mmCIF file of C-alpha atoms in Angstrom:
data_model
loop_
_atom_site.group_PDB
_atom_site.id
_atom_site.type_symbol
_atom_site.label_atom_id
_atom_site.label_comp_id
_atom_site.label_asym_id
_atom_site.label_seq_id
_atom_site.Cartn_x
_atom_site.Cartn_y
_atom_site.Cartn_z
ATOM 1 C CA MET A 1 -45.042 -9.052 1.610
ATOM 2 C CA ALA A 2 -43.159 -10.447 4.992
ATOM 3 C CA GLU A 3 -44.522 -13.143 6.794
ATOM 4 C CA HIS A 4 -43.651 -15.064 10.389
ATOM 5 C CA PHE A 5 -43.263 -18.855 10.454
ATOM 6 C CA THR A 6 -41.687 -21.699 12.136
ATOM 7 C CA LEU A 7 -38.570 -23.072 10.625
ATOM 8 C CA ARG A 8 -37.485 -26.299 11.353
ATOM 9 C CA LEU A 9 -33.581 -27.445 10.321
ATOM 10 C CA ALA A 10 -33.075 -30.170 8.148
ATOM 11 C CA ASP A 11 -29.246 -30.244 7.409
ATOM 12 C CA SER A 12 -26.546 -28.404 8.076
ATOM 13 C CA ARG A 13 -22.569 -28.403 7.623
ATOM 14 C CA MET A 14 -19.547 -26.372 8.197
ATOM 15 C CA LEU A 15 -18.633 -24.175 5.386
ATOM 16 C CA ALA A 16 -15.289 -22.426 7.666
ATOM 17 C CA PRO A 17 -14.003 -23.130 10.869
ATOM 18 C CA SER A 18 -16.437 -20.321 12.257
ATOM 19 C CA VAL A 19 -18.947 -20.384 9.516
ATOM 20 C CA ARG A 20 -21.919 -22.685 9.666
ATOM 21 C CA HIS A 21 -24.216 -23.547 6.583
ATOM 22 C CA LEU A 22 -28.077 -24.033 7.878
ATOM 23 C CA VAL A 23 -30.526 -25.941 5.665
ATOM 24 C CA PHE A 24 -34.406 -25.336 6.829
ATOM 25 C CA GLU A 25 -37.610 -25.851 6.028
ATOM 26 C CA ARG A 26 -40.977 -24.238 7.022
ATOM 27 C CA VAL A 27 -43.043 -26.026 9.749
ATOM 28 C CA ASP A 28 -46.204 -25.407 7.733
ATOM 29 C CA GLY A 29 -44.914 -27.040 4.588
ATOM 30 C CA GLN A 30 -45.215 -23.907 2.562
ATOM 31 C CA PRO A 31 -42.691 -22.951 0.285
ATOM 32 C CA LEU A 32 -40.745 -19.213 0.829
ATOM 33 C CA ALA A 33 -40.991 -16.634 -2.118
ATOM 34 C CA PHE A 34 -38.281 -14.304 -2.232
ATOM 35 C CA VAL A 35 -35.956 -12.475 -4.475
ATOM 36 C CA PRO A 36 -32.398 -13.377 -4.640
ATOM 37 C CA GLY A 37 -30.869 -10.783 -2.603
ATOM 38 C CA GLN A 38 -33.182 -10.825 -0.044
ATOM 39 C CA PHE A 39 -32.851 -11.602 3.804
ATOM 40 C CA LEU A 40 -34.980 -13.002 6.788
ATOM 41 C CA GLN A 41 -34.734 -12.395 10.469
ATOM 42 C CA ILE A 42 -34.351 -15.113 12.928
ATOM 43 C CA HIS A 43 -36.717 -13.914 16.122
ATOM 44 C CA PHE A 44 -35.544 -15.320 19.791
ATOM 45 C CA HIS A 45 -34.777 -14.173 23.397
ATOM 46 C CA TYR A 46 -31.990 -13.432 25.287
ATOM 47 C CA ASP A 47 -31.571 -15.237 28.356
ATOM 48 C CA ASP A 48 -33.355 -12.316 30.392
ATOM 49 C CA GLY A 49 -36.494 -12.884 27.891
ATOM 50 C CA THR A 50 -36.119 -9.728 26.183
ATOM 51 C CA ALA A 51 -37.222 -10.418 22.545
ATOM 52 C CA THR A 52 -34.667 -9.748 19.965
ATOM 53 C CA LYS A 53 -33.531 -10.879 16.524
ATOM 54 C CA ARG A 54 -30.864 -11.379 13.386
ATOM 55 C CA SER A 55 -30.761 -10.916 10.029
ATOM 56 C CA TYR A 56 -29.287 -13.604 7.566
ATOM 57 C CA SER A 57 -29.129 -13.390 3.806
ATOM 58 C CA VAL A 58 -31.032 -16.023 1.944
ATOM 59 C CA ALA A 59 -28.673 -18.642 0.043
ATOM 60 C CA SER A 60 -30.675 -20.789 -1.688
ATOM 61 C CA VAL A 61 -30.249 -21.422 -5.473
ATOM 62 C CA GLY A 62 -33.566 -22.029 -7.395
ATOM 63 C CA ASP A 63 -34.364 -20.946 -10.488
ATOM 64 C CA GLY A 64 -34.041 -17.499 -9.148
ATOM 65 C CA THR A 65 -37.626 -16.798 -9.976
ATOM 66 C CA SER A 66 -39.955 -19.528 -8.231
ATOM 67 C CA PRO A 67 -40.117 -19.925 -4.195
ATOM 68 C CA VAL A 68 -38.256 -22.484 -2.886
ATOM 69 C CA GLN A 69 -38.657 -25.190 -0.247
ATOM 70 C CA GLN A 70 -35.316 -25.722 1.363
ATOM 71 C CA ILE A 71 -34.418 -22.535 3.156
ATOM 72 C CA GLU A 72 -30.479 -21.790 3.424
ATOM 73 C CA ILE A 73 -28.211 -19.313 5.230
ATOM 74 C CA ALA A 74 -24.843 -19.238 6.494
ATOM 75 C CA VAL A 75 -23.807 -18.104 9.923
ATOM 76 C CA SER A 76 -20.826 -16.460 10.929
ATOM 77 C CA TYR A 77 -20.283 -17.539 14.765
ATOM 78 C CA VAL A 78 -19.431 -14.852 17.418
ATOM 79 C CA ASP A 79 -17.970 -15.330 20.684
ATOM 80 C CA GLY A 80 -20.449 -14.698 23.167
ATOM 81 C CA GLY A 81 -23.012 -14.231 21.018
ATOM 82 C CA ALA A 82 -26.732 -15.122 21.577
ATOM 83 C CA ALA A 83 -27.251 -15.928 18.190
ATOM 84 C CA THR A 84 -24.264 -17.937 17.808
ATOM 85 C CA LYS A 85 -25.185 -20.147 21.006
ATOM 86 C CA LEU A 86 -29.051 -20.730 19.553
ATOM 87 C CA LEU A 87 -28.116 -21.499 16.246
ATOM 88 C CA SER A 88 -24.626 -23.806 17.026
ATOM 89 C CA GLU A 89 -27.083 -25.625 19.720
ATOM 90 C CA LEU A 90 -29.785 -26.095 17.288
ATOM 91 C CA VAL A 91 -29.888 -30.041 16.080
ATOM 92 C CA VAL A 92 -31.417 -31.425 12.588
ATOM 93 C CA GLY A 93 -35.608 -31.292 13.645
ATOM 94 C CA GLY A 94 -35.284 -28.473 15.734
ATOM 95 C CA THR A 95 -37.128 -25.085 15.582
ATOM 96 C CA ILE A 96 -36.942 -21.828 15.517
ATOM 97 C CA GLU A 97 -39.004 -18.375 14.822
ATOM 98 C CA ALA A 98 -38.375 -16.378 11.769
ATOM 99 C CA SER A 99 -40.158 -13.842 9.239
ATOM 100 C CA GLY A 100 -39.332 -12.459 5.862
ATOM 101 C CA PRO A 101 -38.242 -12.063 3.099
ATOM 102 C CA TYR A 102 -37.114 -8.452 3.508
ATOM 103 C CA GLY A 103 -34.633 -5.875 1.617
ATOM 104 C CA ARG A 104 -33.802 -4.398 -1.582
ATOM 105 C CA PHE A 105 -30.239 -5.465 -2.198
ATOM 106 C CA CYS A 106 -31.804 -7.275 -5.501
ATOM 107 C CA LEU A 107 -30.728 -6.778 -9.169
ATOM 108 C CA GLN A 108 -33.381 -4.485 -11.068
ATOM 109 C CA ASP A 109 -34.638 -5.294 -14.115
ATOM 110 C CA THR A 110 -34.173 -1.573 -15.315
ATOM 111 C CA ASP A 111 -30.360 -1.854 -15.220
ATOM 112 C CA THR A 112 -28.822 -2.215 -18.421
ATOM 113 C CA HIS A 113 -25.164 -1.576 -17.978
ATOM 114 C CA PRO A 114 -22.816 -4.289 -19.338
ATOM 115 C CA ARG A 115 -20.832 -4.899 -16.457
ATOM 116 C CA TYR A 116 -21.755 -5.854 -12.733
ATOM 117 C CA LEU A 117 -19.113 -5.753 -9.964
ATOM 118 C CA LEU A 118 -19.914 -7.532 -6.966
ATOM 119 C CA LEU A 119 -17.814 -7.267 -3.991
ATOM 120 C CA ALA A 120 -18.066 -9.143 -0.570
ATOM 121 C CA THR A 121 -16.484 -10.604 2.479
ATOM 122 C CA GLY A 122 -17.348 -13.064 4.870
ATOM 123 C CA THR A 123 -21.083 -14.298 4.624
ATOM 124 C CA GLY A 124 -21.627 -11.255 2.428
ATOM 125 C CA VAL A 125 -21.271 -13.586 -0.337
ATOM 126 C CA THR A 126 -24.383 -15.450 0.374
ATOM 127 C CA PRO A 127 -27.020 -13.193 -1.710
ATOM 128 C CA TYR A 128 -24.672 -13.877 -4.814
ATOM 129 C CA ARG A 129 -25.116 -17.321 -4.475
ATOM 130 C CA ALA A 130 -28.547 -17.171 -4.405
ATOM 131 C CA MET A 131 -28.671 -14.862 -7.701
ATOM 132 C CA LEU A 132 -26.317 -17.207 -9.901
ATOM 133 C CA PRO A 133 -29.546 -18.483 -11.868
ATOM 134 C CA LEU A 134 -30.403 -14.897 -12.514
ATOM 135 C CA PHE A 135 -26.812 -14.008 -13.868
ATOM 136 C CA LYS A 136 -27.311 -17.167 -16.036
ATOM 137 C CA LYS A 137 -29.970 -15.859 -17.933
ATOM 138 C CA LEU A 138 -28.383 -12.344 -17.884
ATOM 139 C CA LEU A 139 -24.955 -13.972 -19.563
ATOM 140 C CA ALA A 140 -26.786 -15.934 -22.013
ATOM 141 C CA HIS A 141 -28.258 -12.958 -23.630
ATOM 142 C CA GLY A 142 -24.698 -11.730 -24.108
ATOM 143 C CA ASN A 143 -23.137 -8.422 -23.782
ATOM 144 C CA ARG A 144 -23.059 -8.748 -20.602
ATOM 145 C CA GLU A 145 -20.313 -9.432 -17.653
ATOM 146 C CA VAL A 146 -20.315 -10.390 -13.935
ATOM 147 C CA VAL A 147 -17.474 -9.929 -11.968
ATOM 148 C CA LEU A 148 -17.143 -11.162 -8.134
ATOM 149 C CA LEU A 149 -14.680 -10.342 -5.788
ATOM 150 C CA TYR A 150 -14.809 -12.254 -2.566
ATOM 151 C CA GLY A 151 -12.210 -11.155 0.166
ATOM 152 C CA ALA A 152 -11.180 -13.758 2.669
ATOM 153 C CA ARG A 153 -8.118 -14.054 5.156
ATOM 154 C CA ASN A 154 -7.171 -17.342 3.448
ATOM 155 C CA GLU A 155 -8.870 -20.054 1.221
ATOM 156 C CA THR A 156 -10.460 -21.561 3.865
ATOM 157 C CA GLU A 157 -12.642 -18.667 4.653
ATOM 158 C CA LEU A 158 -13.950 -18.722 0.977
ATOM 159 C CA LEU A 159 -17.252 -19.794 1.636
ATOM 160 C CA TYR A 160 -19.182 -21.514 -1.723
ATOM 161 C CA GLY A 161 -15.579 -20.458 -3.258
ATOM 162 C CA GLU A 162 -15.847 -23.864 -5.450
ATOM 163 C CA GLU A 163 -19.247 -23.344 -5.964
ATOM 164 C CA PHE A 164 -18.284 -19.825 -7.825
ATOM 165 C CA GLU A 165 -15.269 -21.519 -9.406
ATOM 166 C CA VAL A 166 -17.011 -24.134 -10.881
ATOM 167 C CA PHE A 167 -19.740 -21.113 -12.264
ATOM 168 C CA ALA A 168 -17.216 -19.204 -13.619
ATOM 169 C CA GLN A 169 -15.695 -22.293 -15.283
ATOM 170 C CA THR A 170 -19.220 -23.192 -17.260
ATOM 171 C CA HIS A 171 -20.461 -19.720 -17.818
ATOM 172 C CA PRO A 172 -18.539 -17.227 -20.192
ATOM 173 C CA GLY A 173 -18.492 -13.645 -18.815
ATOM 174 C CA PHE A 174 -18.699 -14.547 -14.940
ATOM 175 C CA THR A 175 -15.305 -13.989 -13.413
ATOM 176 C CA PHE A 176 -14.286 -14.931 -9.582
ATOM 177 C CA HIS A 177 -11.298 -13.654 -8.021
ATOM 178 C CA GLY A 178 -10.816 -14.934 -4.574
ATOM 179 C CA CYS A 179 -8.733 -12.101 -2.845
ATOM 180 C CA LEU A 180 -6.733 -13.098 0.176
ATOM 181 C CA SER A 181 -5.626 -10.736 2.384
ATOM 182 C CA ARG A 182 -3.361 -13.182 5.065
ATOM 183 C CA GLN A 183 -2.774 -15.975 3.298
ATOM 184 C CA PRO A 184 -2.304 -16.965 -0.182
ATOM 185 C CA ARG A 185 -2.892 -20.694 -1.617
ATOM 186 C CA ALA A 186 -0.501 -23.434 -1.576
ATOM 187 C CA VAL A 187 -1.327 -23.819 -5.009
ATOM 188 C CA PRO A 188 -2.613 -20.101 -6.516
ATOM 189 C CA ARG A 189 -5.233 -20.252 -9.255
ATOM 190 C CA PRO A 190 -5.494 -18.072 -11.909
ATOM 191 C CA GLY A 191 -8.328 -16.056 -10.468
ATOM 192 C CA ASP A 192 -6.708 -15.363 -7.086
ATOM 193 C CA ARG A 193 -5.547 -11.941 -6.077
ATOM 194 C CA ASN A 194 -3.191 -10.941 -2.935
ATOM 195 C CA GLY A 195 -4.715 -8.361 -0.816
ATOM 196 C CA HIS A 196 -8.322 -6.682 0.334
ATOM 197 C CA VAL A 197 -11.208 -6.517 -2.144
ATOM 198 C CA GLN A 198 -11.447 -2.693 -1.873
ATOM 199 C CA SER A 199 -7.570 -2.443 -3.122
ATOM 200 C CA VAL A 200 -7.993 -5.272 -5.839
ATOM 201 C CA LEU A 201 -11.357 -2.888 -7.246
ATOM 202 C CA ALA A 202 -9.267 -0.367 -8.390
ATOM 203 C CA GLU A 203 -7.386 -3.114 -11.026
ATOM 204 C CA LEU A 204 -10.948 -3.437 -12.381
ATOM 205 C CA VAL A 205 -11.032 0.230 -13.150
ATOM 206 C CA PRO A 206 -14.867 0.895 -12.692
ATOM 207 C CA ALA A 207 -16.499 3.131 -15.303
ATOM 208 C CA SER A 208 -19.931 5.017 -14.839
ATOM 209 C CA ASP A 209 -20.984 4.129 -18.569
ATOM 210 C CA ARG A 210 -20.214 0.337 -18.027
ATOM 211 C CA ASP A 211 -20.546 -0.655 -14.274
ATOM 212 C CA ILE A 212 -23.393 -1.730 -11.446
ATOM 213 C CA ALA A 213 -21.427 -2.379 -8.241
ATOM 214 C CA TYR A 214 -23.145 -4.304 -5.461
ATOM 215 C CA LEU A 215 -21.298 -4.374 -2.247
ATOM 216 C CA CYS A 216 -21.800 -6.553 0.728
ATOM 217 C CA GLY A 217 -19.980 -7.525 4.011
ATOM 218 C CA ASN A 218 -17.693 -5.814 6.678
ATOM 219 C CA PRO A 219 -18.793 -2.282 6.883
ATOM 220 C CA ASN A 220 -15.061 -1.228 6.667
ATOM 221 C CA MET A 221 -14.971 -2.814 3.279
ATOM 222 C CA VAL A 222 -18.158 -1.474 2.111
ATOM 223 C CA ASP A 223 -17.590 2.160 2.881
ATOM 224 C CA ALA A 224 -13.858 2.154 1.207
ATOM 225 C CA ALA A 225 -15.240 -0.045 -1.844
ATOM 226 C CA PHE A 226 -18.073 3.053 -1.921
ATOM 227 C CA ASN A 227 -15.459 5.634 -1.869
ATOM 228 C CA THR A 228 -13.418 3.937 -4.423
ATOM 229 C CA LEU A 229 -16.110 3.587 -6.626
ATOM 230 C CA LYS A 230 -17.329 7.227 -6.445
ATOM 231 C CA ASP A 231 -13.792 7.958 -6.812
ATOM 232 C CA PHE A 232 -14.056 6.353 -10.427
ATOM 233 C CA GLY A 233 -17.044 8.909 -11.302
ATOM 234 C CA LEU A 234 -19.633 6.293 -10.613
ATOM 235 C CA PRO A 235 -23.095 7.943 -8.952
ATOM 236 C CA VAL A 236 -24.467 6.512 -6.043
ATOM 237 C CA PRO A 237 -27.654 5.009 -7.985
ATOM 238 C CA GLN A 238 -25.316 2.691 -9.453
ATOM 239 C CA ILE A 239 -24.234 1.092 -5.991
ATOM 240 C CA ARG A 240 -26.062 -1.011 -4.076
ATOM 241 C CA ARG A 241 -24.864 -1.260 -0.404
ATOM 242 C CA GLU A 242 -25.455 -3.596 2.475
ATOM 243 C CA LYS A 243 -23.381 -4.059 5.436
ATOM 244 C CA TYR A 244 -23.105 -7.049 7.921
ATOM 245 C CA ILE A 245 -22.688 -6.081 11.367
ATOM 246 C CA SER A 246 -22.226 -8.574 13.804
ATOM 247 C CA SER A 247 -24.416 -8.431 17.146
ATOM 248 C CA ARG A 248 -24.118 -9.983 20.301
#
């Protein structure tokens, strides 16, 4: 059930030139109970006093089932954006109002397909970071595979890229492909792919009897990948979508 609460900024760092990682704690000292894949809403006002809100996926990595004390999100900066102004000027100790968690972009216990296809662009990768403990448990049982295709223009925009690389190296069955559409790495890595996520997707030859797909990020990518997956025969119930739309 969604709650309303006040968050205090505990820490922050830049993940990319235009993306900030923010770490919050609830002012009331309570942990946040959430299912990996869910999001929070940040509540604030425009300069004219009109109330508004923005949604951010929870990026916190816990054990996948227990509440977390630290609530992490990744925020993309939008030129002239009201939320950008609010969150870029927030200093450690500053507070904001929030509610949640919301959303159903989550792993489902009833899924039995052997492969998960995760597609993301930009901050759309944050729910997959939160899901890592759940993937660890899935992979430990064997007969499961998880493939993450993460699209960015260049390597500086692969948010949490090193974390996913390490997870792939230490957890057989998890594969990470950084899909770089504008500029390849100076020293390419084995998992790197050139081009957009939806183009690389076809290389994996999706199949309805094998795959569950999750799509999160830029609406154009989500729509294109959705159509590609349908062309390969995946039924709509096996394709979960979450679109990230920038708002001013």
